[in-house]
């Protein structure tokens, strides 16, 4: 019986095949830590230029260019680009802003729209050939976006309801016996200040992280199993099929997560604007 | 399509419903962190760490579930009264 070498064995290639006697190189969290192309040290802080930051810059440019180009001619009879831009705008306005914020929602459409399309296209980078890395699977990006959202609704809430009322309306939910407030008020405060933004960031990050890991596993399996044997051919074809199906599924998740992220942003902004009763 | 400036009477209900689904997760996490953490602190002081952490975590989860239940019932009452009002008109 031949001994299967572990995938980390120095005599094994990085991506071996089944018949090479090397084990399956199962992907792990390391695939999310890409080699930086350059590191700039500005004012004692390290700024890393890598695939992720270049992709993020690219996504910003794509989204901005699309909307600028779509809004540029502004004809009465819209062309294809303009009507696509209008559809995108109306989707965010009618399905997210007006649906959960109400009539005050319209002034948040630019913010919500930028968020939705930035997150969506960033996620989509996970399946676009050549890019194949969902930007939101780097925790820093969801955290930065969530921080922006967090500061926005905290500011709006304290401005429209007053700082005290903003916190008390969240801390003392209706329909609860007064004595329970001793136990429930700190819990609600913690959920408002800490767990709400944390879960919003983690939800987006974890979905993109898991999806990318899953796709990588099956793609690598399809490659690894290619070999002149029954199990190799069967396994490789199956893995490839699963990869194709999962890619479709992943694209659905990418859109869904971008939608949920934006919807929650709208929910929190709406909650800050209108005190709970 | 709705006209500009029109009222959106459902937006409050929509927001509460969307919020509720995700809020319960935040509440559960907050409950576990807060009362589990409190249990850990008490355990540091009085010993029997595992008992305090377990009791605190369970208390946190129970409180979070109760909170979700209370909020949903309050939401339910609001909806039914507004439905009744609509029926009377």
Short mmCIF file of C-alpha atoms in Angstrom, two decimals, chain A:
data_model
loop_
_atom_site.label_atom_id
_atom_site.label_comp_id
_atom_site.label_asym_id
_atom_site.label_seq_id
_atom_site.Cartn_x
_atom_site.Cartn_y
_atom_site.Cartn_z
CA UNK A 1 0.00 0.00 0.00
CA UNK A 2 1.39 3.34 -0.96
CA UNK A 3 1.55 5.99 1.70
CA UNK A 4 -0.37 9.18 0.90
CA UNK A 5 1.79 12.19 1.59
CA UNK A 6 0.18 15.09 3.42
CA UNK A 7 -0.65 18.06 1.23
CA UNK A 8 1.85 20.21 3.06
CA UNK A 9 4.70 17.80 2.24
CA UNK A 10 7.63 19.62 0.71
CA UNK A 11 7.84 17.15 -2.19
CA UNK A 12 4.20 17.88 -3.16
CA UNK A 13 3.22 20.64 -5.58
CA UNK A 14 0.89 23.34 -4.30
CA UNK A 15 -2.00 21.91 -6.31
CA UNK A 16 -1.37 18.17 -6.72
CA UNK A 17 -3.47 15.56 -8.51
CA UNK A 18 -4.93 12.38 -7.02
CA UNK A 19 -2.38 10.06 -8.72
CA UNK A 20 0.64 12.00 -7.46
CA UNK A 21 0.39 10.33 -4.07
CA UNK A 22 -0.20 13.65 -2.35
CA UNK A 23 -3.17 14.39 -0.09
CA UNK A 24 -5.99 16.78 -0.96
CA UNK A 25 -4.87 20.35 -0.22
CA UNK A 26 -8.06 21.38 1.59
CA UNK A 27 -8.38 25.17 1.53
CA UNK A 28 -8.44 26.92 4.86
CA UNK A 29 -8.58 30.49 6.15
CA UNK A 30 -5.16 31.10 4.60
CA UNK A 31 -6.74 31.63 1.19
CA UNK A 32 -8.18 34.91 2.52
CA UNK A 33 -4.80 36.36 3.42
CA UNK A 34 -3.40 37.35 0.06
CA UNK A 35 0.17 38.43 -0.53
CA UNK A 36 0.32 42.25 -0.63
CA UNK A 37 1.73 43.77 -3.82
CA UNK A 38 3.16 46.73 -1.95
CA UNK A 39 3.10 48.19 1.53
CA UNK A 40 3.19 51.93 1.96
CA UNK A 41 4.17 53.39 5.26
CA UNK A 42 2.39 56.69 5.72
CA UNK A 43 2.65 58.48 9.07
CA UNK A 44 3.69 55.28 10.80
CA UNK A 45 0.71 53.30 9.49
CA UNK A 46 1.01 50.45 7.03
CA UNK A 47 -1.20 50.76 3.98
CA UNK A 48 -1.30 47.51 2.08
CA UNK A 49 -1.91 47.56 -1.66
CA UNK A 50 -3.12 44.10 -2.53
CA UNK A 51 -5.71 42.32 -4.62
CA UNK A 52 -8.49 43.23 -2.18
CA UNK A 53 -7.82 46.95 -2.07
CA UNK A 54 -7.35 47.15 -5.85
CA UNK A 55 -10.62 45.28 -6.37
CA UNK A 56 -12.39 47.58 -3.90
CA UNK A 57 -11.12 50.65 -5.74
CA UNK A 58 -12.19 49.07 -9.02
CA UNK A 59 -15.69 48.37 -7.68
CA UNK A 60 -16.04 51.99 -6.52
CA UNK A 61 -15.03 53.19 -9.96
CA UNK A 62 -17.41 50.76 -11.71
CA UNK A 63 -20.40 51.73 -9.56
CA UNK A 64 -19.68 55.47 -9.75
CA UNK A 65 -19.07 55.38 -13.51
CA UNK A 66 -22.24 53.41 -14.14
CA UNK A 67 -24.48 55.83 -12.27
CA UNK A 68 -22.74 58.93 -13.62
CA UNK A 69 -23.02 57.61 -17.16
CA UNK A 70 -26.65 56.62 -16.65
CA UNK A 71 -27.55 60.04 -15.24
CA UNK A 72 -25.57 62.06 -17.77
CA UNK A 73 -27.88 62.37 -20.81
CA UNK A 74 -31.16 62.51 -18.81
CA UNK A 75 -33.45 62.35 -21.82
CA UNK A 76 -37.23 62.26 -21.72
CA UNK A 77 -37.15 59.03 -23.68
CA UNK A 78 -34.44 57.14 -21.80
CA UNK A 79 -31.83 55.05 -23.58
CA UNK A 80 -30.86 51.57 -22.43
CA UNK A 81 -28.22 52.77 -19.97
CA UNK A 82 -30.45 55.45 -18.50
CA UNK A 83 -33.40 53.12 -17.99
CA UNK A 84 -31.12 50.54 -16.37
CA UNK A 85 -29.86 53.25 -14.02
CA UNK A 86 -33.42 54.32 -13.28
CA UNK A 87 -34.45 50.74 -12.58
CA UNK A 88 -31.56 50.41 -10.14
CA UNK A 89 -32.47 53.66 -8.43
CA UNK A 90 -36.17 52.82 -8.26
CA UNK A 91 -35.43 49.39 -6.82
CA UNK A 92 -33.58 50.91 -3.87
CA UNK A 93 -36.14 53.69 -3.45
CA UNK A 94 -39.30 51.59 -3.63
CA UNK A 95 -38.17 48.25 -2.24
CA UNK A 96 -35.90 49.50 0.53
CA UNK A 97 -36.17 53.21 1.37
CA UNK A 98 -39.94 53.78 1.10
CA UNK A 99 -40.80 50.28 2.18
CA UNK A 100 -39.18 50.51 5.61
CA UNK A 101 -38.46 54.20 6.27
CA UNK A 102 -41.60 55.68 4.73
CA UNK A 103 -41.90 59.08 3.14
CA UNK A 104 -38.72 60.34 4.81
CA UNK A 105 -36.90 57.54 3.03
CA UNK A 106 -36.26 59.40 -0.20
CA UNK A 107 -33.42 61.49 1.15
CA UNK A 108 -31.54 58.34 2.17
CA UNK A 109 -31.76 56.74 -1.27
CA UNK A 110 -28.30 57.98 -2.37
CA UNK A 111 -26.70 56.50 0.75
CA UNK A 112 -28.65 53.24 0.59
CA UNK A 113 -28.13 52.94 -3.16
CA UNK A 114 -24.37 53.44 -2.89
CA UNK A 115 -24.22 50.87 -0.09
CA UNK A 116 -26.31 48.31 -1.94
CA UNK A 117 -24.46 48.51 -5.23
CA UNK A 118 -21.02 48.73 -3.64
CA UNK A 119 -21.69 45.66 -1.48
CA UNK A 120 -23.35 43.74 -4.29
CA UNK A 121 -20.62 44.31 -6.88
CA UNK A 122 -17.97 43.67 -4.21
CA UNK A 123 -19.60 40.33 -3.46
CA UNK A 124 -19.98 39.58 -7.15
CA UNK A 125 -16.19 39.81 -7.49
CA UNK A 126 -16.18 36.38 -5.85
CA UNK A 127 -17.42 34.70 -9.01
CA UNK A 128 -16.12 37.00 -11.74
CA UNK A 129 -13.28 35.18 -13.51
CA UNK A 130 -9.95 36.88 -12.92
CA UNK A 131 -11.08 38.59 -9.75
CA UNK A 132 -12.57 35.59 -7.90
CA UNK A 133 -12.32 37.13 -4.49
CA UNK A 134 -15.36 38.50 -2.65
CA UNK A 135 -14.13 41.73 -1.11
CA UNK A 136 -16.56 41.45 1.78
CA UNK A 137 -14.85 38.23 2.92
CA UNK A 138 -12.13 40.50 4.33
CA UNK A 139 -13.57 41.49 7.69
CA UNK A 140 -12.21 45.05 7.48
CA UNK A 141 -14.60 45.98 4.66
CA UNK A 142 -17.91 44.98 6.30
CA UNK A 143 -16.63 46.52 9.53
CA UNK A 144 -15.82 49.83 7.84
CA UNK A 145 -19.22 49.94 6.12
CA UNK A 146 -21.05 48.98 9.32
CA UNK A 147 -19.20 51.68 11.23
CA UNK A 148 -20.40 54.22 8.68
CA UNK A 149 -23.98 52.95 9.02
CA UNK A 150 -23.70 52.83 12.81
CA UNK A 151 -22.52 56.45 13.10
CA UNK A 152 -25.26 57.54 10.70
CA UNK A 153 -28.20 56.05 12.59
CA UNK A 154 -26.78 56.90 15.99
CA UNK A 155 -26.41 60.52 14.93
CA UNK A 156 -29.86 60.67 13.32
CA UNK A 157 -31.46 59.02 16.35
CA UNK A 158 -29.87 61.37 18.86
CA UNK A 159 -30.63 64.38 16.69
CA UNK A 160 -34.30 63.65 15.98
CA UNK A 161 -35.31 62.03 19.27
CA UNK A 162 -32.80 63.65 21.61
CA UNK A 163 -29.99 61.61 23.16
CA UNK A 164 -31.93 60.50 26.24
CA UNK A 165 -35.16 59.54 24.50
CA UNK A 166 -33.23 57.70 21.79
CA UNK A 167 -31.71 55.34 24.35
CA UNK A 168 -34.71 55.04 26.66
CA UNK A 169 -37.15 54.21 23.86
CA UNK A 170 -34.92 51.30 22.92
CA UNK A 171 -34.21 50.24 26.50
CA UNK A 172 -37.78 50.13 27.78
CA UNK A 173 -39.84 48.06 25.35
CA UNK A 174 -43.63 48.25 25.64
CA UNK A 175 -45.77 45.40 26.95
CA UNK A 176 -43.29 44.30 29.61
CA UNK A 177 -43.92 44.41 33.39
CA UNK A 178 -42.02 47.32 34.96
CA UNK A 179 -40.05 45.01 37.28
CA UNK A 180 -38.54 43.22 34.29
CA UNK A 181 -36.85 46.41 33.10
CA UNK A 182 -34.10 45.89 35.67
CA UNK A 183 -32.99 42.79 33.77
CA UNK A 184 -34.07 43.78 30.26
CA UNK A 185 -32.87 47.38 29.97
CA UNK A 186 -29.13 46.55 30.08
CA UNK A 187 -29.73 43.75 27.58
CA UNK A 188 -31.48 46.11 25.17
CA UNK A 189 -28.77 48.73 25.60
CA UNK A 190 -26.08 46.17 24.81
CA UNK A 191 -28.00 45.01 21.74
CA UNK A 192 -28.40 48.60 20.50
CA UNK A 193 -24.83 49.71 21.07
CA UNK A 194 -22.79 46.54 20.56
CA UNK A 195 -24.44 43.43 19.16
CA UNK A 196 -26.54 45.18 16.51
CA UNK A 197 -23.56 46.59 14.56
CA UNK A 198 -21.44 43.51 15.27
CA UNK A 199 -24.05 41.10 13.91
CA UNK A 200 -24.63 43.33 10.88
CA UNK A 201 -20.94 43.21 9.97
CA UNK A 202 -20.41 39.54 10.83
CA UNK A 203 -23.47 38.43 8.84
CA UNK A 204 -22.12 39.88 5.61
CA UNK A 205 -18.55 38.80 6.29
CA UNK A 206 -19.38 35.22 7.31
CA UNK A 207 -21.68 34.62 4.35
CA UNK A 208 -19.06 35.74 1.85
CA UNK A 209 -16.27 33.92 3.71
CA UNK A 210 -18.16 30.63 3.80
CA UNK A 211 -19.32 30.90 0.20
CA UNK A 212 -15.80 31.54 -1.09
CA UNK A 213 -14.40 28.67 0.99
CA UNK A 214 -17.05 26.31 -0.34
CA UNK A 215 -16.46 27.29 -3.97
CA UNK A 216 -12.69 26.95 -3.53
CA UNK A 217 -13.07 23.51 -1.97
CA UNK A 218 -15.10 22.11 -4.86
CA UNK A 219 -13.00 23.83 -7.52
CA UNK A 220 -9.83 22.39 -5.98
CA UNK A 221 -11.49 18.98 -5.65
CA UNK A 222 -12.42 18.99 -9.33
CA UNK A 223 -8.80 19.76 -10.20
CA UNK A 224 -7.30 17.36 -7.65
CA UNK A 225 -9.42 14.39 -8.69
CA UNK A 226 -8.62 14.59 -12.42
CA UNK A 227 -6.73 11.33 -12.98
CA UNK A 228 -7.01 8.25 -15.21
CA UNK A 229 -9.20 6.24 -12.84
CA UNK A 230 -12.92 5.64 -12.41
CA UNK A 231 -13.10 7.35 -9.04
CA UNK A 232 -11.01 10.23 -10.33
CA UNK A 233 -13.18 10.90 -13.39
CA UNK A 234 -16.46 10.42 -11.50
CA UNK A 235 -15.33 12.54 -8.57
CA UNK A 236 -13.89 15.26 -10.76
CA UNK A 237 -16.99 15.54 -12.96
CA UNK A 238 -19.26 15.58 -9.91
CA UNK A 239 -17.16 18.22 -8.16
CA UNK A 240 -17.17 20.33 -11.28
CA UNK A 241 -20.95 20.02 -11.53
CA UNK A 242 -21.34 20.97 -7.89
CA UNK A 243 -19.05 23.95 -8.46
CA UNK A 244 -21.26 25.18 -11.30
CA UNK A 245 -24.43 24.78 -9.23
CA UNK A 246 -22.84 26.38 -6.17
CA UNK A 247 -21.61 29.31 -8.26
CA UNK A 248 -25.20 30.00 -9.27
CA UNK A 249 -26.33 29.63 -5.68
CA UNK A 250 -23.50 31.87 -4.50
CA UNK A 251 -24.54 34.59 -6.91
CA UNK A 252 -28.00 34.47 -5.37
CA UNK A 253 -26.52 34.71 -1.86
CA UNK A 254 -24.33 37.65 -2.93
CA UNK A 255 -27.33 39.65 -4.07
CA UNK A 256 -29.35 38.59 -1.05
CA UNK A 257 -26.68 39.58 1.45
CA UNK A 258 -26.21 42.97 -0.20
CA UNK A 259 -29.99 43.43 -0.02
CA UNK A 260 -30.16 42.37 3.64
CA UNK A 261 -27.27 44.63 4.59
CA UNK A 262 -28.97 47.62 2.96
CA UNK A 263 -32.41 46.68 4.26
CA UNK A 264 -31.09 46.52 7.82
CA UNK A 265 -29.40 49.89 7.34
CA UNK A 266 -32.76 51.31 6.28
CA UNK A 267 -34.49 49.60 9.23
CA UNK A 268 -32.03 51.14 11.69
CA UNK A 269 -32.23 54.59 10.10
CA UNK A 270 -36.03 54.36 10.13
CA UNK A 271 -35.97 53.28 13.76
CA UNK A 272 -33.81 56.29 14.60
CA UNK A 273 -36.17 58.66 12.78
CA UNK A 274 -39.37 57.33 14.31
CA UNK A 275 -39.38 56.53 18.01
CA UNK A 276 -40.81 53.17 18.96
CA UNK A 277 -44.24 53.33 20.50
#
